[in-house]
Tab-separated table of C-alpha atoms in Angstrom:
chain	number	residue	atom	x	y	z
A	39	ASP	CA	4.882	18.235	-16.568
A	40	SER	CA	6.526	16.197	-13.642
A	41	GLY	CA	9.339	14.468	-15.292
A	42	VAL	CA	8.267	10.979	-14.679
A	43	THR	CA	7.345	8.934	-17.885
A	44	GLN	CA	5.290	5.921	-18.159
A	45	THR	CA	3.896	4.222	-21.047
A	46	PRO	CA	1.782	3.262	-21.716
A	47	LYS	CA	-0.438	4.627	-21.147
A	48	HIS	CA	-3.615	2.665	-22.306
A	49	LEU	CA	-3.123	-0.673	-21.582
A	50	ILE	CA	-6.420	-3.488	-22.769
A	51	THR	CA	-5.724	-7.344	-22.202
A	52	ALA	CA	-7.593	-10.610	-21.192
A	53	THR	CA	-8.387	-12.321	-17.791
A	54	GLY	CA	-5.270	-14.907	-17.480
A	55	GLN	CA	-2.690	-13.070	-19.300
A	56	ARG	CA	0.972	-11.171	-18.309
A	57	VAL	CA	1.708	-7.354	-18.548
A	58	THR	CA	5.205	-5.401	-17.976
A	59	LEU	CA	4.358	-2.036	-17.189
A	60	ARG	CA	7.303	0.515	-17.491
A	61	CYS	CA	8.348	4.028	-15.648
A	62	SER	CA	12.267	6.336	-16.164
A	63	PRO	CA	12.139	8.357	-12.803
A	64	ARG	CA	13.075	11.832	-13.289
A	65	SER	CA	16.499	12.741	-14.140
A	66	GLY	CA	18.600	11.989	-10.286
A	67	ASP	CA	16.246	10.668	-8.919
A	68	LEU	CA	16.756	6.653	-7.387
A	69	SER	CA	13.830	5.678	-5.873
A	70	VAL	CA	11.011	4.860	-7.155
A	71	TYR	CA	7.790	3.950	-6.208
A	72	TRP	CA	4.751	2.183	-7.969
A	73	TYR	CA	1.254	2.924	-7.124
A	74	GLN	CA	-2.346	1.248	-8.135
A	75	GLN	CA	-5.284	3.264	-8.453
A	76	SER	CA	-8.763	1.197	-8.641
A	77	LEU	CA	-11.905	3.111	-9.874
A	78	ASP	CA	-12.755	5.431	-6.794
A	79	GLN	CA	-10.503	3.824	-4.210
A	80	GLY	CA	-7.296	6.086	-2.615
A	81	LEU	CA	-3.628	5.722	-3.445
A	82	GLN	CA	-2.402	1.947	-2.346
A	83	PHE	CA	1.523	1.735	-2.053
A	84	LEU	CA	2.541	-1.143	-4.331
A	85	ILE	CA	6.684	-1.305	-3.926
A	86	GLN	CA	9.515	0.856	-3.774
A	87	TYR	CA	12.906	0.643	-5.484
A	88	TYR	CA	16.013	2.617	-4.370
A	89	ASN	CA	18.967	2.428	-6.074
A	90	GLY	CA	17.971	-1.187	-7.940
A	91	GLU	CA	17.394	-2.337	-4.400
A	92	GLU	CA	13.693	-3.320	-3.322
A	93	ARG	CA	13.234	-0.807	-0.548
A	94	ALA	CA	9.787	-0.954	0.956
A	95	LYS	CA	6.824	-3.460	0.088
A	96	GLY	CA	3.125	-2.965	0.401
A	97	ASN	CA	0.252	-4.199	-0.723
A	98	ILE	CA	1.861	-6.179	-3.245
A	99	LEU	CA	0.020	-9.139	-4.237
A	100	GLU	CA	1.916	-11.921	-5.490
A	101	ARG	CA	1.570	-11.845	-9.147
A	102	PHE	CA	2.425	-8.918	-8.855
A	103	SER	CA	6.749	-8.287	-9.386
A	104	ALA	CA	9.123	-5.590	-9.879
A	105	GLN	CA	12.525	-4.114	-10.545
A	106	GLN	CA	14.695	-1.678	-10.737
A	107	PHE	CA	17.481	-1.196	-13.478
A	108	PRO	CA	21.451	-0.580	-13.403
A	109	ASP	CA	19.952	2.992	-15.067
A	110	LEU	CA	16.737	4.022	-12.940
A	111	HIS	CA	13.537	2.437	-14.963
A	112	SER	CA	11.399	-0.150	-13.538
A	113	GLU	CA	8.923	-2.170	-14.851
A	114	LEU	CA	6.052	-4.016	-13.110
A	115	ASN	CA	4.707	-7.033	-14.153
A	116	LEU	CA	1.435	-8.399	-13.611
A	117	SER	CA	0.324	-11.939	-14.582
A	118	SER	CA	-2.733	-14.252	-13.754
A	119	LEU	CA	-4.156	-10.835	-14.849
A	120	GLU	CA	-7.598	-10.837	-12.659
A	121	LEU	CA	-10.918	-7.744	-13.846
A	122	GLY	CA	-9.835	-6.854	-10.125
A	123	ASP	CA	-6.388	-5.550	-11.323
A	124	SER	CA	-8.364	-2.507	-13.378
A	125	ALA	CA	-7.230	0.510	-13.140
A	126	LEU	CA	-4.666	3.430	-12.703
A	127	TYR	CA	-0.392	2.057	-12.574
A	128	PHE	CA	1.392	5.434	-11.478
A	129	CYS	CA	5.224	5.411	-10.927
A	130	ALA	CA	6.172	7.987	-8.917
A	131	SER	CA	10.485	8.754	-7.989
A	132	SER	CA	11.768	10.699	-5.421
A	133	VAL	CA	16.064	11.770	-5.166
A	134	GLU	CA	16.432	10.378	-1.803
A	135	LEU	CA	15.963	7.193	0.329
A	136	ALA	CA	15.310	9.054	3.727
A	137	GLY	CA	14.162	12.991	4.612
A	138	THR	CA	11.724	14.639	3.446
A	139	ASP	CA	11.964	13.498	0.002
A	140	THR	CA	8.564	14.751	-2.156
A	141	GLN	CA	7.362	11.765	-4.211
A	142	TYR	CA	6.715	13.281	-8.409
A	143	PHE	CA	4.112	11.051	-10.697
A	144	GLY	CA	3.991	10.141	-14.136
A	145	PRO	CA	0.739	10.677	-15.842
A	146	GLY	CA	0.259	6.328	-15.232
A	147	THR	CA	-0.343	3.519	-17.033
A	148	ARG	CA	-4.988	3.081	-17.557
A	149	LEU	CA	-5.075	-1.104	-17.346
A	150	THR	CA	-8.691	-2.857	-18.748
A	151	VAL	CA	-8.716	-6.675	-17.912
A	152	LEU	CA	-11.679	-7.817	-19.910
B	65	GLY	CA	-1.592	1.886	14.091
B	66	GLN	CA	-1.261	4.205	11.439
B	67	ASN	CA	-4.996	6.172	9.499
B	68	ILE	CA	-5.161	9.365	7.888
B	69	ASP	CA	-9.205	10.835	7.832
B	70	GLN	CA	-10.414	13.578	5.652
B	71	PRO	CA	-13.500	14.267	5.068
B	72	THR	CA	-14.922	12.565	1.505
B	73	GLU	CA	-16.522	15.485	-0.811
B	74	MET	CA	-16.643	19.033	-0.590
B	75	THR	CA	-18.721	21.356	-2.262
B	76	ALA	CA	-17.682	25.440	-2.486
B	77	THR	CA	-18.452	28.428	-4.806
B	78	GLU	CA	-16.105	29.940	-7.120
B	79	GLY	CA	-14.459	32.880	-5.275
B	80	ALA	CA	-14.717	31.887	-1.855
B	81	ILE	CA	-12.783	30.026	0.739
B	82	VAL	CA	-12.651	26.131	1.468
B	83	GLN	CA	-10.405	24.320	4.343
B	84	ILE	CA	-9.748	20.208	3.989
B	85	ASN	CA	-8.458	19.097	7.075
B	86	CYS	CA	-6.689	16.437	7.847
B	87	THR	CA	-6.408	13.724	10.955
B	88	TYR	CA	-3.139	11.512	11.414
B	89	GLN	CA	-2.765	8.698	13.838
B	90	THR	CA	1.377	7.059	13.552
B	91	SER	CA	3.677	6.887	16.369
B	92	GLY	CA	6.559	7.795	13.342
B	93	PHE	CA	5.485	11.291	11.792
B	94	ASN	CA	7.914	12.243	10.162
B	95	GLY	CA	6.627	15.427	7.805
B	96	LEU	CA	2.897	15.509	5.475
B	97	PHE	CA	1.992	16.428	2.073
B	98	TRP	CA	-0.668	17.619	0.416
B	99	TYR	CA	-1.146	16.665	-2.957
B	100	GLN	CA	-3.866	17.584	-6.084
B	101	GLN	CA	-5.145	15.515	-7.627
B	102	HIS	CA	-7.768	15.548	-11.397
B	103	ALA	CA	-9.727	13.071	-12.554
B	104	GLY	CA	-8.061	10.269	-14.343
B	105	GLU	CA	-4.853	11.851	-13.623
B	106	ALA	CA	-1.405	11.861	-12.083
B	107	PRO	CA	-1.579	13.795	-8.410
B	108	THR	CA	0.893	16.864	-8.389
B	109	PHE	CA	2.467	18.139	-5.510
B	110	LEU	CA	0.985	20.650	-3.374
B	111	SER	CA	2.520	21.387	-0.646
B	112	TYR	CA	5.105	19.775	2.431
B	113	ASN	CA	5.382	20.457	6.042
B	114	VAL	CA	7.421	19.330	9.355
B	115	LEU	CA	7.087	21.770	12.137
B	116	ASP	CA	4.163	23.831	12.860
B	117	GLY	CA	2.285	26.702	11.591
B	118	LEU	CA	1.188	28.053	8.200
B	119	GLU	CA	2.616	27.721	4.883
B	120	GLU	CA	1.356	30.298	2.637
B	121	LYS	CA	1.769	29.344	-1.119
B	122	GLY	CA	-0.141	31.719	-3.072
B	123	ARG	CA	-4.089	31.316	-3.336
B	124	PHE	CA	-2.915	27.891	-1.222
B	125	SER	CA	-1.516	27.644	2.539
B	126	SER	CA	-1.640	24.092	4.535
B	127	PHE	CA	-0.955	24.650	8.171
B	128	LEU	CA	0.010	21.935	10.402
B	129	SER	CA	0.004	21.118	14.654
B	130	ARG	CA	2.052	17.785	15.153
B	131	SER	CA	0.539	17.557	18.768
B	132	LYS	CA	-2.831	17.449	17.512
B	133	GLY	CA	-2.340	15.268	14.742
B	134	TYR	CA	-4.056	17.841	12.434
B	135	SER	CA	-3.539	19.726	9.320
B	136	TYR	CA	-5.787	21.697	6.565
B	137	LEU	CA	-5.242	22.712	3.855
B	138	LEU	CA	-6.695	26.485	2.770
B	139	LEU	CA	-7.879	27.824	-0.748
B	140	LYS	CA	-8.153	31.179	-1.217
B	141	GLU	CA	-10.159	32.093	-4.101
B	142	LEU	CA	-11.485	29.678	-5.375
B	143	GLN	CA	-11.296	29.266	-8.968
B	144	MET	CA	-13.340	26.117	-11.555
B	145	LYS	CA	-9.575	24.212	-12.018
B	146	ASP	CA	-9.855	23.975	-8.291
B	147	SER	CA	-12.078	21.246	-8.685
B	148	ALA	CA	-9.761	17.759	-8.070
B	149	SER	CA	-9.245	15.781	-5.112
B	150	TYR	CA	-7.043	16.688	-2.094
B	151	LEU	CA	-4.250	14.216	-0.563
B	152	CYS	CA	-3.130	14.045	2.516
B	153	ALA	CA	-0.288	12.346	2.834
B	154	VAL	CA	2.409	11.363	6.457
B	155	ILE	CA	5.552	9.649	6.266
B	156	HIS	CA	5.137	7.150	8.763
B	157	HIS	CA	8.943	6.533	9.874
B	158	ALA	CA	9.900	3.716	12.882
B	159	GLY	CA	13.829	2.531	12.421
B	160	ASN	CA	15.305	1.825	9.117
B	161	ASN	CA	12.025	2.030	7.735
B	162	ARG	CA	9.994	5.056	5.841
B	163	LYS	CA	6.699	4.861	4.143
B	164	LEU	CA	4.337	7.064	3.134
B	165	ILE	CA	0.720	6.721	4.014
B	166	TRP	CA	-2.148	8.004	2.454
B	167	GLY	CA	-5.659	9.419	2.821
B	168	LEU	CA	-8.459	8.709	0.707
B	169	GLY	CA	-8.687	12.053	-0.689
B	170	THR	CA	-11.450	14.602	-0.838
B	171	SER	CA	-13.229	15.399	-3.578
B	172	LEU	CA	-13.368	19.038	-4.330
B	173	ALA	CA	-16.294	20.758	-6.644
B	174	VAL	CA	-16.042	24.051	-6.887
B	175	ASN	CA	-20.144	25.364	-9.001
B	176	PRO	CA	-20.072	28.911	-10.839
């Protein structure tokens, strides 16, 4: 158990819908990262937050957005869902912004868009 | 640009030793991670190297050569539970920007 929690574990929805994925980082971690992993694909970095502020952006679509709240939990919002958005979405957290911090991953949310 | 290469698949036998290679190209190298990921599960941290040489942790060891842009993960006394994907990730640092670049992973199958 990494200490990172994600809810829900599974999500099934229809095209065009909007969903929110939630992540609580490990106690003491200030950085939160979101990743997408499609079937047989590598980890695609989406976005990073540090202490409530957006820090880095990866391959995140405009239909997707995220935020980190004062209690450091984070939410990833996915809207106008398409079939191709079906994937595992991982959240990871780490202690520091810079340096050699290790990312610890949550169990993931499996999103299925029908 | 930044690029990471690792073999797509490898097969080994229970009890044997396997070496998974990773080569990278990045102008702002600042460390390399190895993660293990079982199918459908989260990646879990295995090792971190920033200096040249070998880091040993039980059955797993990781090696880094910065001048060659090369790392390997060595798994000894293979067990069936070691069947998983092994991800190499490199820290790329440029100015105030720091990001982790992930390889596509090497899928290891351990056979009895």
